[in-house]
mmCIF file of C-alpha atoms in Angstrom:
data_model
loop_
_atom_site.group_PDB
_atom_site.id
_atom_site.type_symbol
_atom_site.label_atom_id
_atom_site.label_comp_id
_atom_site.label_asym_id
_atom_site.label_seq_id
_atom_site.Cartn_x
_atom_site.Cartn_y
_atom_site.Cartn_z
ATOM 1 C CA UNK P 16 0.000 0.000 0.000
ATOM 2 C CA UNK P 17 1.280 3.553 -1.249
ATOM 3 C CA UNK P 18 1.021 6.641 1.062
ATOM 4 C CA UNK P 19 1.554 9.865 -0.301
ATOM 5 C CA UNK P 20 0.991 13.847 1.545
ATOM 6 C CA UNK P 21 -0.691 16.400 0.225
ATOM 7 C CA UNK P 22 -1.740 19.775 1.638
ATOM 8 C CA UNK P 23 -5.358 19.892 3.258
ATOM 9 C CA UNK P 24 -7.812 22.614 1.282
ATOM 10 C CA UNK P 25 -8.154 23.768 5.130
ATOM 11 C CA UNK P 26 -4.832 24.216 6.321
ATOM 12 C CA UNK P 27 -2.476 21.509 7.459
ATOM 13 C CA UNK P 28 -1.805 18.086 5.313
ATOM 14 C CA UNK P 29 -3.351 15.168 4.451
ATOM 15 C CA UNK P 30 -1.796 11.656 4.401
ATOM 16 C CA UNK P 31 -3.680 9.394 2.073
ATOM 17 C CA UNK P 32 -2.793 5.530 0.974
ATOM 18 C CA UNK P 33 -3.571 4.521 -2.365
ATOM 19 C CA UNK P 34 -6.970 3.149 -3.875
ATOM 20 C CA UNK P 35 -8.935 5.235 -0.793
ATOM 21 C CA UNK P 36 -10.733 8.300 -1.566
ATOM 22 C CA UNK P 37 -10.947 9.658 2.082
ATOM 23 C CA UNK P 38 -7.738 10.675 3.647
ATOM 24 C CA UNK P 39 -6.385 8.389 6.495
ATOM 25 C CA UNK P 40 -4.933 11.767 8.965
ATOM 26 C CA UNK P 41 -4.635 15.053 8.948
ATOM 27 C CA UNK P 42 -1.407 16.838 10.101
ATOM 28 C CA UNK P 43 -0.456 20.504 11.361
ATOM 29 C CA UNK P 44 3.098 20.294 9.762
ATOM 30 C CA UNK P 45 4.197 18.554 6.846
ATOM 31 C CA UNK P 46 6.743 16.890 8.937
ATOM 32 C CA UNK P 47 3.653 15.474 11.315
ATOM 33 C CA UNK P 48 2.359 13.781 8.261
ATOM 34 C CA UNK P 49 5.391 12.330 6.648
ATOM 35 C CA UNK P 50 6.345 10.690 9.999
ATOM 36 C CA UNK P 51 2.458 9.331 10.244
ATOM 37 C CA UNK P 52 2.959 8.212 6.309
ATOM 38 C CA UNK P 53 6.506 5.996 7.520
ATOM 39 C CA UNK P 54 4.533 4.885 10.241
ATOM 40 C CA UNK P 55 1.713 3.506 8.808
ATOM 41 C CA UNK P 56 4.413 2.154 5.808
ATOM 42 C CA UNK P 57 5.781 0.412 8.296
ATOM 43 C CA UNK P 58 2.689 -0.874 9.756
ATOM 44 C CA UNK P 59 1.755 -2.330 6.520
ATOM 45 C CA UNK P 60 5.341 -3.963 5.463
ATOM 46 C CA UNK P 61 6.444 -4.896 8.916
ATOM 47 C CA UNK P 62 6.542 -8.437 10.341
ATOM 48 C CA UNK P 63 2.636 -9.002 10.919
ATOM 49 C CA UNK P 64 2.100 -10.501 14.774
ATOM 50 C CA UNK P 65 -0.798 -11.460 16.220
ATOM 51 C CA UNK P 66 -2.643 -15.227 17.050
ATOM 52 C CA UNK P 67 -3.124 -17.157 13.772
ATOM 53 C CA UNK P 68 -7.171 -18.659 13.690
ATOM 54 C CA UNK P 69 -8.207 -21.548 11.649
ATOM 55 C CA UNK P 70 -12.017 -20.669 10.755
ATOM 56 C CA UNK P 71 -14.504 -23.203 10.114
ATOM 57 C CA UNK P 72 -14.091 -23.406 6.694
ATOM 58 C CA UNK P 73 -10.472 -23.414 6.836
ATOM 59 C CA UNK P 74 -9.297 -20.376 6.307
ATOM 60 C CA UNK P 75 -6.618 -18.717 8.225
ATOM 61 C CA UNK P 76 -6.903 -15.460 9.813
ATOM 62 C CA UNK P 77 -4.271 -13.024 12.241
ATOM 63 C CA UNK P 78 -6.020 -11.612 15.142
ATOM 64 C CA UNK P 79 -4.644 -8.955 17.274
ATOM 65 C CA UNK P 80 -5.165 -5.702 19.148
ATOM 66 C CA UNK P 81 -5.665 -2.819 16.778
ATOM 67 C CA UNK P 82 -2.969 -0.595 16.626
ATOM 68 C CA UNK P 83 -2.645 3.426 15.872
ATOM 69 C CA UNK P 84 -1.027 2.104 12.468
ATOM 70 C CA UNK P 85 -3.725 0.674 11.286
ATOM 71 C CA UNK P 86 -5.844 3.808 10.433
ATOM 72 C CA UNK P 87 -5.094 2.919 6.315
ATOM 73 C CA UNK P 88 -6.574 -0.682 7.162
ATOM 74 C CA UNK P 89 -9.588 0.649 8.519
ATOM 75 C CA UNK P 90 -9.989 3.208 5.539
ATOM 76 C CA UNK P 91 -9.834 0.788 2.548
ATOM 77 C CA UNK P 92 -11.537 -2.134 4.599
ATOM 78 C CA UNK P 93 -14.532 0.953 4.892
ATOM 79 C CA UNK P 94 -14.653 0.122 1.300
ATOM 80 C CA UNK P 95 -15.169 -3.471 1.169
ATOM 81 C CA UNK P 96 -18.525 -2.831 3.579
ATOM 82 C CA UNK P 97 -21.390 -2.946 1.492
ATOM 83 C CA UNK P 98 -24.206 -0.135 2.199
ATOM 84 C CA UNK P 99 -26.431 -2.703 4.399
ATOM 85 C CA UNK P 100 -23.467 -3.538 6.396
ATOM 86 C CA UNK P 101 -22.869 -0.300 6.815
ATOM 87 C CA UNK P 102 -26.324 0.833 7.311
ATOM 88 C CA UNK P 103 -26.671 -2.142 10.209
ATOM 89 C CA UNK P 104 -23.434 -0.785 11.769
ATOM 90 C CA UNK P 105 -24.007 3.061 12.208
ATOM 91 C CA UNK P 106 -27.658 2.443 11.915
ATOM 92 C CA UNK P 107 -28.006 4.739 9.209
ATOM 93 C CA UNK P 108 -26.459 5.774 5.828
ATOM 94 C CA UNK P 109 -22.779 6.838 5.888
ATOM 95 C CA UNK P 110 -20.442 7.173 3.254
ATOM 96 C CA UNK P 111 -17.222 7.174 4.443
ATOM 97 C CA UNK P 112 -14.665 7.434 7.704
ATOM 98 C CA UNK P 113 -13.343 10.723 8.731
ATOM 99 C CA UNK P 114 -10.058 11.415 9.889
ATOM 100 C CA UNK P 115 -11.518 11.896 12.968
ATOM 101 C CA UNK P 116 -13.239 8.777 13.280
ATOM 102 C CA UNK P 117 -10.126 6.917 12.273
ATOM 103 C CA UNK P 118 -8.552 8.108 15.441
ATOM 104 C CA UNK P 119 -10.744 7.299 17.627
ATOM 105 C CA UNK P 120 -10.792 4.191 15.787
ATOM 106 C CA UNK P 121 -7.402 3.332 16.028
ATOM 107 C CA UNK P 122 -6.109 5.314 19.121
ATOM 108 C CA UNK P 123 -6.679 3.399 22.233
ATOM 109 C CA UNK P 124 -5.620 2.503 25.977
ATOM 110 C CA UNK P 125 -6.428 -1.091 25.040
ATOM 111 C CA UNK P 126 -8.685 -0.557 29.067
ATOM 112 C CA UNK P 127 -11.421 1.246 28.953
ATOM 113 C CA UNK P 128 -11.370 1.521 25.057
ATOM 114 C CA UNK P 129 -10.153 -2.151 23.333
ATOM 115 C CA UNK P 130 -10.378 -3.366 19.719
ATOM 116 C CA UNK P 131 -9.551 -6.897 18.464
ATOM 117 C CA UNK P 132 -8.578 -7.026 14.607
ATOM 118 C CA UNK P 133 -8.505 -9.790 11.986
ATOM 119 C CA UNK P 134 -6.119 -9.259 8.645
ATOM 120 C CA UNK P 135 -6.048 -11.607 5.893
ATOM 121 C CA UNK P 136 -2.076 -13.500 7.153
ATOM 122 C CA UNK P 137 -1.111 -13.100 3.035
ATOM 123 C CA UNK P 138 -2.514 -9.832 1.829
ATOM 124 C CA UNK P 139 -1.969 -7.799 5.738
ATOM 125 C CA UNK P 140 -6.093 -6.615 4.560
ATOM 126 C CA UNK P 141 -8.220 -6.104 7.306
ATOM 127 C CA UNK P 142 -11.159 -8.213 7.569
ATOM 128 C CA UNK P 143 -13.131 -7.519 10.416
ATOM 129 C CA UNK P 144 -12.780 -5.665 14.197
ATOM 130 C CA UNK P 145 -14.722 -6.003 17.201
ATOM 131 C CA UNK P 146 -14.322 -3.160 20.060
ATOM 132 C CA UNK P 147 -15.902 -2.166 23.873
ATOM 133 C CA UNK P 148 -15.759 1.138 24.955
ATOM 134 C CA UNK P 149 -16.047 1.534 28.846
ATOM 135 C CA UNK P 150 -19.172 3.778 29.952
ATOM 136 C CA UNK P 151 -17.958 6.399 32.205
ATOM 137 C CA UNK P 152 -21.140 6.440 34.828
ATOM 138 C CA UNK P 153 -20.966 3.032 34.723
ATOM 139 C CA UNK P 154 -17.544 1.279 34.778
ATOM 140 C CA UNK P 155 -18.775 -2.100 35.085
ATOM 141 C CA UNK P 156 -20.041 -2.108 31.458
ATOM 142 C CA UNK P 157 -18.860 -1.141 27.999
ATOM 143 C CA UNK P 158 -20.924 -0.970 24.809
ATOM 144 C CA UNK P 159 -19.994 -3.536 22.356
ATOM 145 C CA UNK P 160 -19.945 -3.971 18.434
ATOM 146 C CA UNK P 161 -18.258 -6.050 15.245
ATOM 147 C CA UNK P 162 -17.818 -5.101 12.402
ATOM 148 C CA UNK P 163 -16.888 -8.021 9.239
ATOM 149 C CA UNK P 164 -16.837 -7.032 5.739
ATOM 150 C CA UNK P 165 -18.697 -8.346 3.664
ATOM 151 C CA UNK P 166 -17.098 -11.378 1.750
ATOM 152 C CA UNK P 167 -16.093 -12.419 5.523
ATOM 153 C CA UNK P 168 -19.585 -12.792 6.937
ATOM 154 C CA UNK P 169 -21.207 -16.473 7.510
ATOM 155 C CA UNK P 170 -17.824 -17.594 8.430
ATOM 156 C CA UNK P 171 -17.576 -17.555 12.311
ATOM 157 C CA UNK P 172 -15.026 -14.839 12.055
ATOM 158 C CA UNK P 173 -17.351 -12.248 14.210
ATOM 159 C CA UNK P 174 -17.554 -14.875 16.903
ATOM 160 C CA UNK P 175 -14.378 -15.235 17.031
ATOM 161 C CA UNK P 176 -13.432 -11.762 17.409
ATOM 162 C CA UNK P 177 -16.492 -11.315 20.277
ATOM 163 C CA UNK P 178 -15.059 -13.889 22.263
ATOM 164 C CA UNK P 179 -11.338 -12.312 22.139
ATOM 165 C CA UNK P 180 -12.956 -8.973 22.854
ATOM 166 C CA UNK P 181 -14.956 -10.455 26.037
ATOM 167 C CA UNK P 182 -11.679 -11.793 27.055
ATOM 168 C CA UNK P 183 -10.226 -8.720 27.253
ATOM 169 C CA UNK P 184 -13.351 -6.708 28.731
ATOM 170 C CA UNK P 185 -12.968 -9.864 31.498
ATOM 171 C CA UNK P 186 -9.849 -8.834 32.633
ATOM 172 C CA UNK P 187 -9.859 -5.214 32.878
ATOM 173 C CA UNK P 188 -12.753 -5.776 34.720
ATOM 174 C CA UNK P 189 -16.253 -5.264 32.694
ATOM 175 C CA UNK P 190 -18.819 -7.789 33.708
ATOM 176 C CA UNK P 191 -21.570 -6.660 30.786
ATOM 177 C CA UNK P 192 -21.820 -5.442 27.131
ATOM 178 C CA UNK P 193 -24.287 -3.065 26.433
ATOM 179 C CA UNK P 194 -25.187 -2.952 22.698
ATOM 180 C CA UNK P 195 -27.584 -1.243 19.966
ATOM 181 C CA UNK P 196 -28.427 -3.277 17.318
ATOM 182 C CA UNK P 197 -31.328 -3.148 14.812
ATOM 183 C CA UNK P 198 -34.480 -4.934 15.669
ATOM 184 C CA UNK P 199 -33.842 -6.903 12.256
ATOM 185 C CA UNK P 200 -30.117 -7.647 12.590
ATOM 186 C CA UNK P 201 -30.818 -11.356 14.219
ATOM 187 C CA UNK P 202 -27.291 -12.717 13.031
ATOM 188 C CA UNK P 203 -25.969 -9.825 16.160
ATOM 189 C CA UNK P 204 -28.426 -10.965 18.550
ATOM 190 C CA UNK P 205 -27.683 -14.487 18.061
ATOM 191 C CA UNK P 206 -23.846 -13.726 18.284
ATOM 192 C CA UNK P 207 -24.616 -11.535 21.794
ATOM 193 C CA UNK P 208 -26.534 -14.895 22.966
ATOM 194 C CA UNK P 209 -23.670 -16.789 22.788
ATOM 195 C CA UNK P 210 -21.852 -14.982 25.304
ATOM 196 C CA UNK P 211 -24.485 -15.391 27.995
ATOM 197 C CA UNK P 212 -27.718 -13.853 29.326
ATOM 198 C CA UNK P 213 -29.219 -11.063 26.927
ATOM 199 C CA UNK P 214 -31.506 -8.974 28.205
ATOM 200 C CA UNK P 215 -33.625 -6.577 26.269
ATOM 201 C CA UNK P 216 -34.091 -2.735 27.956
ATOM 202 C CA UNK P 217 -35.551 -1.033 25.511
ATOM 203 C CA UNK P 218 -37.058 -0.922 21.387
ATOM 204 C CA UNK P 219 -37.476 2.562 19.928
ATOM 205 C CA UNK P 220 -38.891 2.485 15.850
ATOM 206 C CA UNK P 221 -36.072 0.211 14.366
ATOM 207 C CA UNK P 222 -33.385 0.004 17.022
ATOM 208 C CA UNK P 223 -33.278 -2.967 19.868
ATOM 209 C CA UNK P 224 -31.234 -1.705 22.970
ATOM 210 C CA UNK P 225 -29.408 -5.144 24.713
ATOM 211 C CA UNK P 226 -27.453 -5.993 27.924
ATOM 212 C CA UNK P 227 -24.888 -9.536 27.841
ATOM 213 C CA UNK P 228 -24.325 -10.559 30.848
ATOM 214 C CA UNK P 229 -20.185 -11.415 30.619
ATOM 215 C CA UNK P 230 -18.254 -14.793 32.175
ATOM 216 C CA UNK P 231 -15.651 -13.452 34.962
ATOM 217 C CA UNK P 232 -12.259 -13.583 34.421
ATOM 218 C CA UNK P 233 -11.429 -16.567 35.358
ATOM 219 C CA UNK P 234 -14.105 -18.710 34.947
ATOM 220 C CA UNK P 235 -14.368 -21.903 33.233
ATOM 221 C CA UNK P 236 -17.162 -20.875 30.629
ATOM 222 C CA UNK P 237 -14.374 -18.023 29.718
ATOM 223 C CA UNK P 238 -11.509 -20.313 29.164
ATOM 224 C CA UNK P 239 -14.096 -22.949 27.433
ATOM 225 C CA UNK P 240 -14.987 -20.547 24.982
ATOM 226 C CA UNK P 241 -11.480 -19.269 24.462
ATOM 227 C CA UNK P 242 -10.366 -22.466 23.759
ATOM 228 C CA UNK P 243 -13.172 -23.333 21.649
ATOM 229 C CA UNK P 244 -12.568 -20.294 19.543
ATOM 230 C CA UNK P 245 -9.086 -20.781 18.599
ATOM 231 C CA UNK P 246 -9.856 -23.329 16.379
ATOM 232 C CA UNK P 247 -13.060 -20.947 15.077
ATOM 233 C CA UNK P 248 -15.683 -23.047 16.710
ATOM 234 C CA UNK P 249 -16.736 -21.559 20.085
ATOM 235 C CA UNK P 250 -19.268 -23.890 22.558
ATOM 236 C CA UNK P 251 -22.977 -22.877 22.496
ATOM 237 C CA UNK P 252 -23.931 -22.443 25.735
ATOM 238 C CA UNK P 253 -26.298 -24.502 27.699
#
């Protein structure tokens, strides 16, 4: 993938990558965005790390922790979203990631705000992300979503990624998901269900608002469905 810096039409730069219309970061100095450019270079053509998943159907996937880096993975895998993926994600229409939505997408303290990535282990393309982010009134839960693109869904690769995620809300002590799905995305609801108790708390028009009760840390249902998942088949629950 091919970065290149431009100037912004409002002041500052741009760093874009190749085959994406939307700029990946804005930059006060030209300097600012040439270092961002090397890193994300780097990002892309570095040794790839992360836990390599067998899905169902065989295929191979990395999953990690999202990185800062990975801001030009998020804006060309925007692009392999169709519009009702999109439209079930954000709930509405939206054509494209802003810079400053790739921050926040991308920037994180990997506590109160986590993200767990897949990349195709040939290409370095990213295929799908799952994240929490910690509600401030009420630390014990964190609202939850996945994301998959398109060509990737059907395969167990969101499960996968929710169970990682749940891991990590485990341990830096989260007990529940809190989630807004649309009353008509049942593939969601039936991945929530799999994690344990749901628990509906409100419907307004189109939109279903959800609670998942989370395994503790160290329980046995946890480790069960971690070790279930690394192979790409997790446990249904009883």
């Amino acid at each position: 993938m091919r970065f290149r810096v431009e100037p912004s039409p409002s002041g500052g730069y741009f760093v874009r990558a190749a085959g994406v219309d939307a700029p990946v970061s804005r930059h006060d100095t030209e300097e600012e965005a040439e270092a961002a450019a090397e890193s994300y270079r780097r990002g892309v053509e570095g040794r790839r790390e992360g836990e390599l998943v067998t899905l169902a159907d065989g295929r191979e996937v990395l999953v990690r922790a999202v990185r800062s880096e990975d801001k030009p993975l998020f804006a060309r895998g925007w692009e392999r979203f169709g519009e009702e993926s999109r439209y079930r994600r954000f709930m509405g229409a939206k054509r494209r990631l802003t810079t400053s939505e790739l921050a926040f997408f991308t920037e994180l303290d990997h506590v109160d705000h986590e993200a767990i990535g897949a990349l195709d282990p040939e290409s370095g393309a990213g295929l799908g992300v799952a994240r929490y982010m910690r509600d401030a009134d009420r630390p014990h839960a964190a609202e939850a979503a996945v994301s998959v693109i398109d060509a990737m869904q059907g395969r167990g690769l969101g499960r996968v990624l929710l169970t990682r995620l749940t891991y990590r809300a485990a341990q830096n002590g989260i007990r529940c998901f809190t989630a807004s799905l649309l009353t008509s995305n049942h593939s969601m609801l039936r991945l929530f269900e799999k994690l344990g108790k749901v628990t509906v708390t409100g419907q307004y028009g189109a939109q279903t608002e959800i609670v998942v009760e989370l395994p503790l840390s160290d329980s046995p249902t946890l480790e069960l469905m971690l070790r279930s998942a690394a192979t790409g088949h997790i446990a249904r629950r009883p």
